[in-house]
mmCIF file of C-alpha atoms in Angstrom:
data_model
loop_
_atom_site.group_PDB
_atom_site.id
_atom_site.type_symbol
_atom_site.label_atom_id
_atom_site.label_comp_id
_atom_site.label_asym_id
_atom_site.label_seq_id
_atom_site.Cartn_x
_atom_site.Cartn_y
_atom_site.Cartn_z
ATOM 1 C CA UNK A 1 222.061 -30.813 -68.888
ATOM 2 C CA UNK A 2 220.311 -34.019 -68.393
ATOM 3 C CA UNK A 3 216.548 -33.538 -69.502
ATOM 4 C CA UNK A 4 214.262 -35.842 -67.683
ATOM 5 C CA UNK A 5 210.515 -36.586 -69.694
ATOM 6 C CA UNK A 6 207.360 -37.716 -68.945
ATOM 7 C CA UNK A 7 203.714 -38.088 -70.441
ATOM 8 C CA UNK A 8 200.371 -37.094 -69.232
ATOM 9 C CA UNK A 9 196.832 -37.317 -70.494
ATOM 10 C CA UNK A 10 195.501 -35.604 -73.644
ATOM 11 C CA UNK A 11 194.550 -32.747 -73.231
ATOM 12 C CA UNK A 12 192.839 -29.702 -74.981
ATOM 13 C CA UNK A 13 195.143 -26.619 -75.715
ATOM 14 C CA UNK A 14 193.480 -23.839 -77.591
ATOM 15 C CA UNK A 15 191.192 -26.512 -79.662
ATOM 16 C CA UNK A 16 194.185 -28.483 -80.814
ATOM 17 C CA UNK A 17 194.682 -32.393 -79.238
ATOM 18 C CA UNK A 18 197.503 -32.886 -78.045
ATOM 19 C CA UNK A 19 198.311 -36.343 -76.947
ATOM 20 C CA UNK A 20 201.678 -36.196 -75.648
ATOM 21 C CA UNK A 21 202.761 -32.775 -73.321
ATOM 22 C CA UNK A 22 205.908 -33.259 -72.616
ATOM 23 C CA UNK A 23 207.144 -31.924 -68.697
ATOM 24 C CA UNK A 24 210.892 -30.758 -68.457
ATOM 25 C CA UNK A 25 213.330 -30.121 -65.818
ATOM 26 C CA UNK A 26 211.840 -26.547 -66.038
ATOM 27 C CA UNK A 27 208.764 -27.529 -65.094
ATOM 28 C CA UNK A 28 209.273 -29.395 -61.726
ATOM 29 C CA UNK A 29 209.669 -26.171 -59.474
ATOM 30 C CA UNK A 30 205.459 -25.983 -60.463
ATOM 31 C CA UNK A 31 205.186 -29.584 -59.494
ATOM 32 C CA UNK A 32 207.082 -29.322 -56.455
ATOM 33 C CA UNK A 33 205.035 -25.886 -55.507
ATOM 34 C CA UNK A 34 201.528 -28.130 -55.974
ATOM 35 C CA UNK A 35 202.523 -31.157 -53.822
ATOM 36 C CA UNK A 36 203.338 -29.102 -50.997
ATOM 37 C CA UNK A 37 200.294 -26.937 -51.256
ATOM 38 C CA UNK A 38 198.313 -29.956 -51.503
ATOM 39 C CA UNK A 39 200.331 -31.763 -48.680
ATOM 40 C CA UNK A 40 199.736 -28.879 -46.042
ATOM 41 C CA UNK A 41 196.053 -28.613 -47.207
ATOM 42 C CA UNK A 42 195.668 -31.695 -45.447
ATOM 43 C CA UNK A 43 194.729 -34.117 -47.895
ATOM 44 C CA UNK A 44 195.319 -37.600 -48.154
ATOM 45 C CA UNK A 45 198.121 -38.962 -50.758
ATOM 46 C CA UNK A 46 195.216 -40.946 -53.274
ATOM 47 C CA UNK A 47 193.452 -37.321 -53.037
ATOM 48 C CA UNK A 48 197.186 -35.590 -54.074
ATOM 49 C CA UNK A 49 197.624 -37.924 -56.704
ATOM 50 C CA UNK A 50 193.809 -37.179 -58.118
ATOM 51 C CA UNK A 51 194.448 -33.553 -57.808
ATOM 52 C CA UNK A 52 197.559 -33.381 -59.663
ATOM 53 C CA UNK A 53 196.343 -36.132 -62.377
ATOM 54 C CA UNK A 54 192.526 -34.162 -62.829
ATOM 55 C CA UNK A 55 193.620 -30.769 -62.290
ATOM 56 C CA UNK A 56 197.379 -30.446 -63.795
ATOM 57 C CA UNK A 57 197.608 -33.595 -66.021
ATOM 58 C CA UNK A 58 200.276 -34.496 -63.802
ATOM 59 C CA UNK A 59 200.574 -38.572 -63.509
ATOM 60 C CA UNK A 60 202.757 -39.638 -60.407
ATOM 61 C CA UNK A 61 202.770 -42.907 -58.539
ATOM 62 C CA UNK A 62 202.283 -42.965 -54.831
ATOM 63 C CA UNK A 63 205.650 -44.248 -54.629
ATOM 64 C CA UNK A 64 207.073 -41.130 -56.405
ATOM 65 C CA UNK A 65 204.636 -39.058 -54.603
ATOM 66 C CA UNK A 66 205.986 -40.515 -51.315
ATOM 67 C CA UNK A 67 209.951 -39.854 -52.419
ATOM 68 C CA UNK A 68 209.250 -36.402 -53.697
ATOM 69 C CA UNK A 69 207.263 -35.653 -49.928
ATOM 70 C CA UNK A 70 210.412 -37.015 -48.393
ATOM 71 C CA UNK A 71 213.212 -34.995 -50.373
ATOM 72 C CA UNK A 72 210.904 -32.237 -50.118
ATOM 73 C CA UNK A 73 211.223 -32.963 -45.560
ATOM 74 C CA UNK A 74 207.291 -33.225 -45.953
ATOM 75 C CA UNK A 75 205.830 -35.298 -43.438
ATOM 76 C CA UNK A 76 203.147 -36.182 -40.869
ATOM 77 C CA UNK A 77 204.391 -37.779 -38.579
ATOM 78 C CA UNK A 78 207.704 -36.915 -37.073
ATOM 79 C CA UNK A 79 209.862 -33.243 -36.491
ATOM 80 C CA UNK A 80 206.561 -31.762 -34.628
ATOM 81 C CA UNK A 81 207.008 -27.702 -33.679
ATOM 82 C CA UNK A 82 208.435 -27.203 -30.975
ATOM 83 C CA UNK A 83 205.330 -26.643 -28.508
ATOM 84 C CA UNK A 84 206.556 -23.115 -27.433
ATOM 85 C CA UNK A 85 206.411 -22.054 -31.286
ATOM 86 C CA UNK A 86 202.617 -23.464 -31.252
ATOM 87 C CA UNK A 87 202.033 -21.510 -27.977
ATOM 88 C CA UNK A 88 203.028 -17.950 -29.609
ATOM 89 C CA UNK A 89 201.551 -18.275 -33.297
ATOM 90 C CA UNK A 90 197.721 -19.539 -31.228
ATOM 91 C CA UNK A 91 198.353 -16.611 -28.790
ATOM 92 C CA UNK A 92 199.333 -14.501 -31.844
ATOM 93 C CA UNK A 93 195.884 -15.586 -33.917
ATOM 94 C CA UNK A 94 193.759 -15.035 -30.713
ATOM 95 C CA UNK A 95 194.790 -11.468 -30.758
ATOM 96 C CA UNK A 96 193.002 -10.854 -34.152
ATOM 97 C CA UNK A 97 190.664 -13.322 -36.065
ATOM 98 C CA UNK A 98 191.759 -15.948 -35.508
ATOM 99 C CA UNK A 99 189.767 -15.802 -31.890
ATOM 100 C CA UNK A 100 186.589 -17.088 -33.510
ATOM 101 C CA UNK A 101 187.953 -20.459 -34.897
ATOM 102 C CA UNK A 102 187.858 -23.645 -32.788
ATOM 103 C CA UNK A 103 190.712 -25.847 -32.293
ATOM 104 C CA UNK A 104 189.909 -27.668 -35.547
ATOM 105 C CA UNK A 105 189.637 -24.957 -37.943
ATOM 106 C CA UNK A 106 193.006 -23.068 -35.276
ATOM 107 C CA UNK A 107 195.069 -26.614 -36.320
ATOM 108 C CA UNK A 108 194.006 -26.087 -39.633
ATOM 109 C CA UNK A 109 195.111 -22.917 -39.727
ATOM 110 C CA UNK A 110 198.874 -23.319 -38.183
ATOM 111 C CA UNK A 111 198.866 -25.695 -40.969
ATOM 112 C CA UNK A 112 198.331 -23.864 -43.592
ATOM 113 C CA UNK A 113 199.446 -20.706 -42.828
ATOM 114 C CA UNK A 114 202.458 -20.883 -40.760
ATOM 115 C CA UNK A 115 203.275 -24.286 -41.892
ATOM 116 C CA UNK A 116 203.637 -25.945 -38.711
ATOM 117 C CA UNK A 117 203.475 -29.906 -38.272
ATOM 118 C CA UNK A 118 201.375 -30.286 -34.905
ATOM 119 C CA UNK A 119 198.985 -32.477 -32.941
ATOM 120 C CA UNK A 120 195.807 -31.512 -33.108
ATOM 121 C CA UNK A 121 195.470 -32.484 -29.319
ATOM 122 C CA UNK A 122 198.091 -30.045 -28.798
ATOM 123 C CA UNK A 123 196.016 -27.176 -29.886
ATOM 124 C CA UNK A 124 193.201 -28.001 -28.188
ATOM 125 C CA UNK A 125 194.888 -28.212 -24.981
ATOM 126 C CA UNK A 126 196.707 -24.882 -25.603
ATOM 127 C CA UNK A 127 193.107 -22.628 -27.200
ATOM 128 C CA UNK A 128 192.317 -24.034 -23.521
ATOM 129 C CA UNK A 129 194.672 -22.933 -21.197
ATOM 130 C CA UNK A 130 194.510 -19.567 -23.189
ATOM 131 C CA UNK A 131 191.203 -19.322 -23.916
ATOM 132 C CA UNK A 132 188.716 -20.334 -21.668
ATOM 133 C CA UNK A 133 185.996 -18.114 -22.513
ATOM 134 C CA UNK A 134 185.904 -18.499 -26.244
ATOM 135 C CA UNK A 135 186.161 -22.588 -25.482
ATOM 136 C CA UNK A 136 182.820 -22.018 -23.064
ATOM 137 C CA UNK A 137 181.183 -20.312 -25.787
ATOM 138 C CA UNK A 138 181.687 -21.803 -29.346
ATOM 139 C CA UNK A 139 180.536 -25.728 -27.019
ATOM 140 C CA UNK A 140 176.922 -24.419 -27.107
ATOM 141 C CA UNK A 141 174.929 -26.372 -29.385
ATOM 142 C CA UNK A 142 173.794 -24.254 -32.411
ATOM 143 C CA UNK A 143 170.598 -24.706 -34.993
ATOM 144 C CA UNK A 144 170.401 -27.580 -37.400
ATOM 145 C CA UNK A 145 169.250 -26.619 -40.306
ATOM 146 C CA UNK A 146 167.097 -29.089 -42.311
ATOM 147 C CA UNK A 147 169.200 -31.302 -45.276
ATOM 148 C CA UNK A 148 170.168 -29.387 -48.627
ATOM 149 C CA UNK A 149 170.567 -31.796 -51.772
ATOM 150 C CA UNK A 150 172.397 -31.072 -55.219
ATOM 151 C CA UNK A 151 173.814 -33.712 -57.707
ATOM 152 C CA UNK A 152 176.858 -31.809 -57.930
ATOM 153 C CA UNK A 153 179.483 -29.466 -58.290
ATOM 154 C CA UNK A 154 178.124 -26.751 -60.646
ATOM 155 C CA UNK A 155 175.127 -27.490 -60.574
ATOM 156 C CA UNK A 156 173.855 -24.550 -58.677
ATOM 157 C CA UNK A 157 176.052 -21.540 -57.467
ATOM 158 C CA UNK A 158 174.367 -19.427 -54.248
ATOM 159 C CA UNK A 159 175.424 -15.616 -54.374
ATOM 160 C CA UNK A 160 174.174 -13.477 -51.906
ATOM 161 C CA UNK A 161 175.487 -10.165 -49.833
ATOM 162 C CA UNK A 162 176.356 -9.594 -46.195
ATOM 163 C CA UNK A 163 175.722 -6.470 -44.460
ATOM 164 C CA UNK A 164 176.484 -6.618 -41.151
ATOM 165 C CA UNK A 165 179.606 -4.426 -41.103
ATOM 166 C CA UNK A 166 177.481 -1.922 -43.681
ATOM 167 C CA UNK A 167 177.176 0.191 -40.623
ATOM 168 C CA UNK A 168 180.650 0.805 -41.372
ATOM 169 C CA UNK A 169 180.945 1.748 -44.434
ATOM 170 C CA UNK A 170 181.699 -1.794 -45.925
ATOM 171 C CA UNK A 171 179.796 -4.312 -47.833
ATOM 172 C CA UNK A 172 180.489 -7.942 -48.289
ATOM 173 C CA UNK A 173 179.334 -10.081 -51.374
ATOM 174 C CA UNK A 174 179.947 -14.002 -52.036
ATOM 175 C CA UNK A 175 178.631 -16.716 -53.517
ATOM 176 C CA UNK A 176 179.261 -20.738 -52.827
ATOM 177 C CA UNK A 177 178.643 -23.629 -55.217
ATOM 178 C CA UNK A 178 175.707 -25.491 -53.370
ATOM 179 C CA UNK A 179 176.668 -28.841 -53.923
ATOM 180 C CA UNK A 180 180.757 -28.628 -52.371
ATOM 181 C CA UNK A 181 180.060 -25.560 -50.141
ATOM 182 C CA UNK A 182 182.967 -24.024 -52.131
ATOM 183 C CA UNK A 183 183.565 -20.863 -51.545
ATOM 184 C CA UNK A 184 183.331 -18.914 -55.174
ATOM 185 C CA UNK A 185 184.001 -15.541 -53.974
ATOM 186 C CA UNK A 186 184.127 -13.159 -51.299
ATOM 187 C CA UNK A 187 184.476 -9.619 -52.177
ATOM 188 C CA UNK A 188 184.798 -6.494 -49.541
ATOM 189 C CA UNK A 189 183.949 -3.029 -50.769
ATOM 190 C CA UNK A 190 182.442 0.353 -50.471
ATOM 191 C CA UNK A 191 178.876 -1.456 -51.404
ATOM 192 C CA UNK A 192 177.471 -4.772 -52.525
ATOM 193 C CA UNK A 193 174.107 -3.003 -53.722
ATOM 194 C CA UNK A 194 175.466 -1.918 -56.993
ATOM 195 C CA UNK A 195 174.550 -4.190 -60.170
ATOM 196 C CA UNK A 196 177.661 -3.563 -62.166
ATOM 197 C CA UNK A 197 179.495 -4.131 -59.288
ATOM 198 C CA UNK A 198 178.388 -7.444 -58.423
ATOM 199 C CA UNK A 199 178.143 -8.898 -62.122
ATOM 200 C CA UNK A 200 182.044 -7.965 -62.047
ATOM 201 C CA UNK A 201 182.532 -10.226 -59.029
ATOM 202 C CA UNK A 202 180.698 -12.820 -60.863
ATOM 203 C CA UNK A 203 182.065 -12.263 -64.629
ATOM 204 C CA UNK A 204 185.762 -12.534 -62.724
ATOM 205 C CA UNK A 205 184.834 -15.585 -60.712
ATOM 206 C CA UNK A 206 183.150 -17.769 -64.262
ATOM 207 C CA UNK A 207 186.972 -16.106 -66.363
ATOM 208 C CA UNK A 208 189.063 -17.661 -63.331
ATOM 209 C CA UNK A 209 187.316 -20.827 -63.352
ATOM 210 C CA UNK A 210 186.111 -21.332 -67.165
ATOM 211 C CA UNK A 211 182.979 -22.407 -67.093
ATOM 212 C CA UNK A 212 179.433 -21.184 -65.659
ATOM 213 C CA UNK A 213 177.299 -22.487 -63.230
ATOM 214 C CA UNK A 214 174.402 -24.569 -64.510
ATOM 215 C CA UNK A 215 171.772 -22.700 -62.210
ATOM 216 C CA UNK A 216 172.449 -19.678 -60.394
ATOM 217 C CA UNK A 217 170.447 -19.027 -57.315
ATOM 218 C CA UNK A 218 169.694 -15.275 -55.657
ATOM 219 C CA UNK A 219 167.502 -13.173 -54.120
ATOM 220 C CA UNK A 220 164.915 -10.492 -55.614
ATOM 221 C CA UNK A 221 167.555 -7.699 -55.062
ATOM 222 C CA UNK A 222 168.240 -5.475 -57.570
ATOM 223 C CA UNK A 223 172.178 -5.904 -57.179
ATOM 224 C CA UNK A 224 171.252 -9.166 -59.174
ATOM 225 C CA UNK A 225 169.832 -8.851 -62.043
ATOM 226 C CA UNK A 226 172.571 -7.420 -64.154
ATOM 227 C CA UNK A 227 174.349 -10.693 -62.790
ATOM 228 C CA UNK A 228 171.130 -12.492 -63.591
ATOM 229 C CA UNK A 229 170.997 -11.401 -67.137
ATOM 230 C CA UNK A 230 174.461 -11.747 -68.004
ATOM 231 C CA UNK A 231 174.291 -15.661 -66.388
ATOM 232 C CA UNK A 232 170.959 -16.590 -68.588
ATOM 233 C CA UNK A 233 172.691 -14.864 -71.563
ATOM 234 C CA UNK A 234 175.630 -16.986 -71.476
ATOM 235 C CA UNK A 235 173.771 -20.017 -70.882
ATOM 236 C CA UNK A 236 171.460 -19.150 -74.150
ATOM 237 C CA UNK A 237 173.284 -21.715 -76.803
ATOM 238 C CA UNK A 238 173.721 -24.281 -74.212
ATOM 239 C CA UNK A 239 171.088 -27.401 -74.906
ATOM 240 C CA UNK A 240 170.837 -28.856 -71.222
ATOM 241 C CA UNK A 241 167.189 -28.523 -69.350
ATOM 242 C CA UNK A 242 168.241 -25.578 -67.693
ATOM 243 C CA UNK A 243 170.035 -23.392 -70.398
ATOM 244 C CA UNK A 244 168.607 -20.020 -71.177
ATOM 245 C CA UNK A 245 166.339 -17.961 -68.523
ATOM 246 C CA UNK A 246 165.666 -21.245 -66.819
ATOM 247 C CA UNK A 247 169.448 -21.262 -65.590
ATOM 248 C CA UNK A 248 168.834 -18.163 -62.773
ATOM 249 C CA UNK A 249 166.363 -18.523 -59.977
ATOM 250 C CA UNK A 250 165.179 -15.556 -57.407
ATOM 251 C CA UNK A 251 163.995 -16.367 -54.286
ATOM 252 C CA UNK A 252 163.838 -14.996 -51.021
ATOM 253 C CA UNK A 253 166.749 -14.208 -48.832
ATOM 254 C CA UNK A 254 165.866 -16.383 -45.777
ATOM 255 C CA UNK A 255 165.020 -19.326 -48.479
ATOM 256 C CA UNK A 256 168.455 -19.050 -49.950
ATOM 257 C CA UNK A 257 169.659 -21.919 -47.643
ATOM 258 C CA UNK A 258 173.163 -22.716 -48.527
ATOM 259 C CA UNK A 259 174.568 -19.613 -48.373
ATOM 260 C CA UNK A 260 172.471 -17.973 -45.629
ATOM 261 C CA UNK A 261 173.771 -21.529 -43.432
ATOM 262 C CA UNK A 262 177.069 -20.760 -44.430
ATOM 263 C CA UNK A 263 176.884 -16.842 -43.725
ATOM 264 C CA UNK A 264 176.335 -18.032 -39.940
ATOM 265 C CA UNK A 265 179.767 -19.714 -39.886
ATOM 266 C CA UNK A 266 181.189 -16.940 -41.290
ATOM 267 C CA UNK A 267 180.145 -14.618 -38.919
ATOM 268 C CA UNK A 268 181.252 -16.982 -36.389
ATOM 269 C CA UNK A 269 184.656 -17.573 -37.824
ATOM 270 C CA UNK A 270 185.536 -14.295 -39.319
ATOM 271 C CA UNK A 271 183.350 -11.224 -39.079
ATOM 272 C CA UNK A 272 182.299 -10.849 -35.517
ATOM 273 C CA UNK A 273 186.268 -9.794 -34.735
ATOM 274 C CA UNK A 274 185.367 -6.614 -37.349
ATOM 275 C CA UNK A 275 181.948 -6.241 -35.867
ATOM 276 C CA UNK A 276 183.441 -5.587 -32.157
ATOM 277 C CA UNK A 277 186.579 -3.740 -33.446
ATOM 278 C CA UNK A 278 184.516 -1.493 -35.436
ATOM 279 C CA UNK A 279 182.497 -1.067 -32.783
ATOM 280 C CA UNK A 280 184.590 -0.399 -29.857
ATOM 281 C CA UNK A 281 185.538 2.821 -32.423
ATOM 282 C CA UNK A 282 182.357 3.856 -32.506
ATOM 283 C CA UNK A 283 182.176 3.585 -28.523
ATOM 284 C CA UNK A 284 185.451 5.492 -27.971
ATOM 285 C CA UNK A 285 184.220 8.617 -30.032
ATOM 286 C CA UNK A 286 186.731 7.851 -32.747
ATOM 287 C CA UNK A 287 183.990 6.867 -35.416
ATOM 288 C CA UNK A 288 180.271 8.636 -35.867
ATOM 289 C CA UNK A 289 179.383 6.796 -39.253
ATOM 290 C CA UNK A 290 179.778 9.830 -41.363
ATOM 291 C CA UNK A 291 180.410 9.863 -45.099
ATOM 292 C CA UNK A 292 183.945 10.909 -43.991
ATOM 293 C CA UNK A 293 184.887 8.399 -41.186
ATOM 294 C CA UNK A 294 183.513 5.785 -43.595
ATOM 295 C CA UNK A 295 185.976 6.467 -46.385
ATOM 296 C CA UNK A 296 188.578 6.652 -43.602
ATOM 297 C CA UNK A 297 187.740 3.396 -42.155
ATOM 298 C CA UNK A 298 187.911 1.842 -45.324
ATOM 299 C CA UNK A 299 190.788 3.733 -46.157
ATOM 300 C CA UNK A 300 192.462 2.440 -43.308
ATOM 301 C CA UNK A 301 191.072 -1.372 -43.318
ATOM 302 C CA UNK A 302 189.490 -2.604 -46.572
ATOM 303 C CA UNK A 303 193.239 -3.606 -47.900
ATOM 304 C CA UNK A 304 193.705 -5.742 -44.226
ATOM 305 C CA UNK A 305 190.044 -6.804 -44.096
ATOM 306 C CA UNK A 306 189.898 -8.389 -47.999
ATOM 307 C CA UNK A 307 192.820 -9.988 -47.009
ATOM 308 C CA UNK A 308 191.526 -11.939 -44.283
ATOM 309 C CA UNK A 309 188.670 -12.749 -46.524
ATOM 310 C CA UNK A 310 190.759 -14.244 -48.869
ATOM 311 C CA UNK A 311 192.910 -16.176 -46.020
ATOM 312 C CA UNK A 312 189.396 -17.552 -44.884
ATOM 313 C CA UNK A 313 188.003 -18.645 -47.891
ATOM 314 C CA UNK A 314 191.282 -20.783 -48.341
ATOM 315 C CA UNK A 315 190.878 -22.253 -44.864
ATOM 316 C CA UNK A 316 186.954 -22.881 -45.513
ATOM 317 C CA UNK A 317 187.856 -24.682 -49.035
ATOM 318 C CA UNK A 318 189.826 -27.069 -47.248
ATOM 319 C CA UNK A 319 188.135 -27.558 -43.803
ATOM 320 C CA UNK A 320 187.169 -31.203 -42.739
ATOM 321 C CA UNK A 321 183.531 -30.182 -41.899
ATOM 322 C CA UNK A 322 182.349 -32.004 -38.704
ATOM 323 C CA UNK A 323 180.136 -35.410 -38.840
ATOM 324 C CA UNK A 324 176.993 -34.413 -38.125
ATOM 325 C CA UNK A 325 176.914 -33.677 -41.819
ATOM 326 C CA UNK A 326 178.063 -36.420 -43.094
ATOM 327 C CA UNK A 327 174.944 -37.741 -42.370
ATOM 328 C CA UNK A 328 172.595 -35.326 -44.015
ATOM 329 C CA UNK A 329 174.302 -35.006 -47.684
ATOM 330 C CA UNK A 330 177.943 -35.707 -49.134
ATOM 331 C CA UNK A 331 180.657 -34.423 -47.280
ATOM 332 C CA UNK A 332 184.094 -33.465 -47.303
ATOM 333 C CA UNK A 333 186.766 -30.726 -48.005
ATOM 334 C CA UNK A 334 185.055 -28.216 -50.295
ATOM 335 C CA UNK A 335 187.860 -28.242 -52.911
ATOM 336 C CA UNK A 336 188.141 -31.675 -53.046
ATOM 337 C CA UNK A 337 184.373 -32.026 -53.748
ATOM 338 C CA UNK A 338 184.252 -29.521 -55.988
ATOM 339 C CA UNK A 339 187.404 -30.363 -58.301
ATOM 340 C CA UNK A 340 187.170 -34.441 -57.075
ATOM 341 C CA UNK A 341 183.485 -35.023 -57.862
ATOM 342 C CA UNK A 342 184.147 -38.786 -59.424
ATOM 343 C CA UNK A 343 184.740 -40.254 -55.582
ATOM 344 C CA UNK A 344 181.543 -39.221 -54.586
ATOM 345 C CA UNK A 345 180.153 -40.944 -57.463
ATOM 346 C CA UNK A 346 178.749 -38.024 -59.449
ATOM 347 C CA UNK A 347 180.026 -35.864 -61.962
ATOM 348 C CA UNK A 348 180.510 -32.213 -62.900
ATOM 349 C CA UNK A 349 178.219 -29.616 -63.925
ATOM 350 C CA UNK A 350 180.240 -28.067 -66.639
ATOM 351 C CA UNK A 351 179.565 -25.123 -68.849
ATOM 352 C CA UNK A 352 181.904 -23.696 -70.827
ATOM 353 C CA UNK A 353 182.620 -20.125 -70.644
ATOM 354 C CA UNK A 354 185.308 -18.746 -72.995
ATOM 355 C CA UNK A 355 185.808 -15.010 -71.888
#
């Protein structure tokens, strides 16, 4: 069999340099698998190119980035879906979820999930015609919160819990770098008031990404501090001005902007389908908010609910936020901030962790 080669840049395996890796035939089904899920994420061929170079040590020319799209039948321009196909799959997400999103984050979503090629015109005109209401609501103007500023990615990590389906039995805990608006994690569970519980959301979260935040921000809530401890204990033989206790900061709640601005959009986008599901149970006598009908309801709908979660936090970490913050602090799609942080023109915060 003919065995094609190619080099990328040195990297660091296990503390040995190695300056040539050497990429096989075996090795292009993973290469293939990353273009496309960085083609339907929406971004733009330089940022495909910097993602597979930065992230993968993958080193393609936009020409052979452009002939591997077109073998592959990806494209943005031509063989849209059929507009009947478009029709069913937003009718489809407007029976669960998917009600809350505009026609931005809707397009998004057809994109990404269902891999359809479609006009984002198109989708407004059809959330329209089939949903008037929701159109009528989500246009009213909503609060501006006042600017947030961080250098960059890493540098501080908000973590904070959501309670409004805790009448139900089930408790919500995430956390977003400050600086991308990346969303960490986002956990669903029997509670998000239990320290062991939360420093394992956290202690999987720094093992999946290798490396520690260089502040972590939370409130006075005793959920944290195992979390707390755990971050400034790590950070204790690091030499930067914020290693050791100085890497965790408490605060209140309400001044824990990023994440209490971004818990709005979630609720928005996400959790007000569970709130009025959940609810409408409650009104038809089929749930009191016993022990019993708790662990039943979550029985039933933690597996389906964490699973939206994670669906969302894709979509959010590669959502084109809208202008009007652009103009308040550096903007973009989260990942691409977060993993991209050179084309902003700063740099990343990062801390080893070796679990």
């Amino acid at each position: 069999m003919h065995m094609r080669v190619f080099y990328v840049r040195e990297e660091e395996v296990w503390g040995i340099s190695r300056k040539h890796l050497l990429v096989t035939e075996s090795n292009e089904g993973i290469e293939a698998g990353l273009i496309h899920k960085y083609f339907t994420e929406g971004h733009a061929y330089e940022v495909i190119l910097d993602f597979l170079e930065k992230r993968h040590n993958i080193v393609l020319s936009l020409r052979t980035l452009k002939r591997r799209l077109q073998n592959a039948g990806l494209t943005r321009r031509i063989d849209y879906t059929p507009i009947g196909t478009v029709h069913q799959t937003v009718a489809h997400e407007l029976r669960g979820s998917g009600r809350l999103l505009g026609y931005r984050a809707m397009w998004q979503t057809l994109q990404q999930k269902y891999h359809l090629t479609v006009k984002r015109e198109d989708v407004r005109q059809t959330i329209s015609r089939l949903d008037p209401s929701g159109v009528q609501l989500r246009s009213r103007r909503r609060f501006v919160r006042r600017g947030y500023v961080t250098a960059g990615p890493n540098q501080v990590w908000h973590a904070d819990g959501y309670d409004k389906l805790k009448p139900f039995g089930i408790a919500i805990s995430g956390c977003i770098d400050g600086f991308s608006r990346k969303a960490m994690w986002l956990r669903s569970g029997s509670t998000n008031n239990d320290p062991g519980i939360i420093a394992q959301y956290y202690l999987q979260c720094v093992s999946e990404f290798g490396l520690l935040p260089a502040r972590l921000r939370t409130d006075c809530g005793t959920e944290n501090g195992t979390m707390a401890a755990i971050n400034c204990t790590l950070r204790s033989q690091h030499t930067d001005d914020f290693a050791g206790a100085l890497s965790h900061m408490y605060g209140t709640s309400t001044a824990n902007q990023r994440i209490e601005s971004w818990w709005s959009f979630f609720r928005k986008q996400r959790t007000q389908f569970w709130i009025e599901l959940f609810s409408d149970l409650r009104e038809r006598h089929l749930f009191n908010g016993s022990h019993e009908h708790k662990c039943l309801l979550r029985y039933v709908f933690l597996g389906i609910l964490q699973k939206d979660l994670d669906e969302y936090r894709q979509l959010w970490n590669n959502h084109t936020p809208s202008d009007l913050f652009a103009c308040l602090c550096p903007s973009g799609k989260p990942d691409a901030m977060y993993h991209l942080p050179h084309s902003l023109k700063t740099h990343y915060f990062k801390n080893d962790f070796k679990s």
